[in-house]
Short mmCIF file of C-alpha atoms in Angstrom, two decimals:
data_model
loop_
_atom_site.label_atom_id
_atom_site.label_comp_id
_atom_site.label_asym_id
_atom_site.label_seq_id
_atom_site.Cartn_x
_atom_site.Cartn_y
_atom_site.Cartn_z
CA UNK A 1 -0.25 -34.59 12.34
CA UNK A 2 0.66 -31.71 10.04
CA UNK A 3 -2.12 -30.74 7.64
CA UNK A 4 -0.90 -28.24 5.03
CA UNK A 5 -4.43 -27.49 3.79
CA UNK A 6 -5.51 -26.52 7.28
CA UNK A 7 -2.44 -24.31 7.72
CA UNK A 8 -3.09 -22.67 4.32
CA UNK A 9 -6.73 -22.11 5.23
CA UNK A 10 -5.84 -20.44 8.54
CA UNK A 11 -3.14 -18.32 6.92
CA UNK A 12 -5.36 -17.09 4.12
CA UNK A 13 -8.40 -16.59 6.35
CA UNK A 14 -6.34 -14.54 8.81
CA UNK A 15 -4.50 -12.42 6.27
CA UNK A 16 -7.02 -9.54 6.07
CA UNK A 17 -6.99 -9.27 9.88
CA UNK A 18 -3.18 -9.20 9.92
CA UNK A 19 -3.13 -6.59 7.17
CA UNK A 20 -5.72 -4.51 9.02
CA UNK A 21 -3.50 -4.52 12.11
CA UNK A 22 -0.54 -3.45 10.01
CA UNK A 23 -2.46 -0.51 8.60
CA UNK A 24 -3.47 0.50 12.13
CA UNK A 25 -0.05 0.24 13.77
CA UNK A 26 2.46 1.08 11.05
CA UNK A 27 2.85 4.86 10.90
CA UNK A 28 1.06 6.48 7.98
CA UNK A 29 4.25 8.13 6.76
CA UNK A 30 5.88 4.70 6.42
CA UNK A 31 2.85 3.26 4.63
CA UNK A 32 2.73 6.21 2.26
CA UNK A 33 6.44 6.07 1.42
CA UNK A 34 6.29 2.30 0.84
CA UNK A 35 3.32 2.67 -1.50
CA UNK A 36 4.85 5.65 -3.28
CA UNK A 37 8.23 3.94 -3.84
CA UNK A 38 6.57 0.72 -5.00
CA UNK A 39 4.22 2.40 -7.46
CA UNK A 40 6.89 4.68 -8.89
CA UNK A 41 9.16 1.71 -9.38
CA UNK A 42 6.41 -0.43 -10.91
CA UNK A 43 5.36 2.34 -13.33
CA UNK A 44 8.90 3.58 -14.01
CA UNK A 45 8.84 3.04 -17.78
CA UNK A 46 5.31 4.49 -18.16
CA UNK A 47 6.32 7.54 -16.14
CA UNK A 48 9.46 7.95 -18.21
CA UNK A 49 7.45 7.76 -21.47
CA UNK A 50 4.73 10.07 -20.09
CA UNK A 51 2.06 7.37 -20.49
CA UNK A 52 0.37 8.42 -17.25
CA UNK A 53 -0.38 11.92 -18.51
CA UNK A 54 -4.09 11.04 -18.39
CA UNK A 55 -3.78 11.30 -14.59
CA UNK A 56 -2.76 14.96 -14.73
CA UNK A 57 -4.73 16.95 -12.13
CA UNK A 58 -6.66 13.80 -11.17
CA UNK A 59 -6.65 11.70 -8.02
CA UNK A 60 -7.42 7.99 -8.09
CA UNK A 61 -8.38 6.68 -4.66
CA UNK A 62 -7.90 3.00 -3.87
CA UNK A 63 -9.87 1.69 -0.89
CA UNK A 64 -9.20 -1.79 0.44
CA UNK A 65 -12.32 -2.05 2.55
CA UNK A 66 -11.61 -5.07 4.74
CA UNK A 67 -8.15 -3.96 5.86
CA UNK A 68 -8.93 -0.29 6.40
CA UNK A 69 -6.49 1.07 3.83
CA UNK A 70 -7.37 4.00 1.62
CA UNK A 71 -4.91 6.01 -0.41
CA UNK A 72 -4.97 8.49 -3.24
CA UNK A 73 -2.63 8.39 -6.22
CA UNK A 74 -1.84 11.63 -8.00
CA UNK A 75 0.62 12.42 -10.78
CA UNK A 76 2.90 15.33 -9.90
CA UNK A 77 5.75 16.33 -12.24
CA UNK A 78 5.91 12.86 -13.75
CA UNK A 79 6.06 11.15 -10.36
CA UNK A 80 3.27 9.39 -8.49
CA UNK A 81 2.40 10.89 -5.11
CA UNK A 82 0.48 9.04 -2.41
CA UNK A 83 -1.91 10.57 0.08
CA UNK A 84 -3.34 8.37 2.82
CA UNK A 85 -7.03 8.94 3.58
CA UNK A 86 -7.48 11.62 0.92
CA UNK A 87 -10.31 14.11 1.17
CA UNK A 88 -10.98 14.46 -2.56
CA UNK A 89 -11.16 12.00 -5.41
CA UNK A 90 -11.82 11.91 -9.10
CA UNK A 91 -12.15 8.14 -9.14
CA UNK A 92 -12.71 5.69 -6.29
CA UNK A 93 -11.81 2.02 -6.72
CA UNK A 94 -13.07 0.01 -3.76
CA UNK A 95 -12.85 -3.73 -3.14
CA UNK A 96 -11.73 -6.23 -0.54
CA UNK A 97 -8.13 -7.37 -0.19
CA UNK A 98 -8.80 -10.76 -1.85
CA UNK A 99 -10.37 -9.10 -4.88
CA UNK A 100 -7.41 -6.76 -5.40
CA UNK A 101 -5.05 -9.75 -5.10
CA UNK A 102 -7.13 -11.64 -7.68
CA UNK A 103 -6.94 -8.67 -10.07
CA UNK A 104 -3.21 -8.08 -9.61
CA UNK A 105 -2.43 -11.75 -10.21
CA UNK A 106 -4.71 -11.89 -13.28
CA UNK A 107 -6.88 -14.58 -11.71
CA UNK A 108 -10.02 -12.47 -12.15
CA UNK A 109 -10.76 -9.72 -14.65
CA UNK A 110 -11.77 -6.36 -13.13
CA UNK A 111 -14.91 -6.33 -15.29
CA UNK A 112 -16.02 -9.62 -13.73
CA UNK A 113 -15.55 -8.22 -10.23
CA UNK A 114 -17.37 -5.04 -11.22
CA UNK A 115 -20.40 -6.90 -12.58
CA UNK A 116 -20.44 -9.17 -9.51
CA UNK A 117 -20.48 -5.98 -7.41
CA UNK A 118 -17.21 -6.87 -5.72
CA UNK A 119 -15.29 -3.97 -7.27
CA UNK A 120 -16.88 -0.56 -6.92
CA UNK A 121 -15.92 2.29 -9.18
CA UNK A 122 -17.30 5.74 -8.45
CA UNK A 123 -16.54 8.98 -10.21
CA UNK A 124 -14.74 9.59 -13.49
CA UNK A 125 -15.41 6.39 -15.44
CA UNK A 126 -13.23 7.52 -18.34
CA UNK A 127 -10.30 7.79 -15.93
CA UNK A 128 -11.18 4.33 -14.63
CA UNK A 129 -11.13 2.93 -18.15
CA UNK A 130 -7.71 4.47 -18.81
CA UNK A 131 -6.38 2.93 -15.57
CA UNK A 132 -7.83 -0.48 -16.38
CA UNK A 133 -6.43 -0.47 -19.92
CA UNK A 134 -3.00 0.54 -18.65
CA UNK A 135 -2.94 -2.25 -16.08
CA UNK A 136 -4.21 -4.78 -18.62
CA UNK A 137 -1.40 -3.79 -20.99
CA UNK A 138 1.25 -4.22 -18.30
CA UNK A 139 0.09 -7.42 -16.64
CA UNK A 140 1.57 -9.07 -13.55
CA UNK A 141 4.70 -10.21 -15.42
CA UNK A 142 6.44 -7.01 -14.36
CA UNK A 143 6.26 -8.01 -10.72
CA UNK A 144 9.25 -9.86 -9.29
CA UNK A 145 8.78 -13.58 -9.99
CA UNK A 146 8.56 -14.58 -6.31
CA UNK A 147 5.93 -11.92 -5.62
CA UNK A 148 3.95 -12.87 -8.72
CA UNK A 149 3.95 -16.55 -7.71
CA UNK A 150 2.98 -15.67 -4.15
CA UNK A 151 0.07 -13.50 -5.27
CA UNK A 152 -1.14 -16.18 -7.68
CA UNK A 153 -0.98 -18.81 -4.94
CA UNK A 154 -2.77 -16.53 -2.49
CA UNK A 155 -5.47 -15.71 -5.01
CA UNK A 156 -6.01 -19.39 -5.77
CA UNK A 157 -6.29 -20.18 -2.06
CA UNK A 158 -8.83 -17.41 -1.59
CA UNK A 159 -10.87 -18.62 -4.55
CA UNK A 160 -10.96 -22.12 -3.07
CA UNK A 161 -12.31 -20.74 0.19
CA UNK A 162 -14.89 -18.44 -1.40
CA UNK A 163 -18.36 -20.04 -1.47
#
């Protein structure tokens, strides 16, 4: 008999492992270009209005610990540049895949994750505050509707499974 809850559980539980494999086997140049194109598209209006100027000469590193993905974001001539496995950082944001999904889908506030020690922020805290305020102002509504719904569903499934 088909049990949708069991299928959902297996899918969600296996997602970090699948994502980890992707980060291992997809060439870094492809990963970097996908991230770079996605972020520049997402932040198009902010880049156009120079609202990311606070990132000038700074590198924000995002580390998704359970899938082995780490990338730096740097502003260069009003365009975001991605560097996989960067050697320097001004700010490090580190969390697990489920926690980033929960933040992106607005299911959990970054402050909550920070105080629960699920989101780690090291380095330039002022830069971190600027980044957080920018993301709070944008919200997930900018994402394509299907992606937004999928992330919300995934986040809810992960929250159900979390003890």
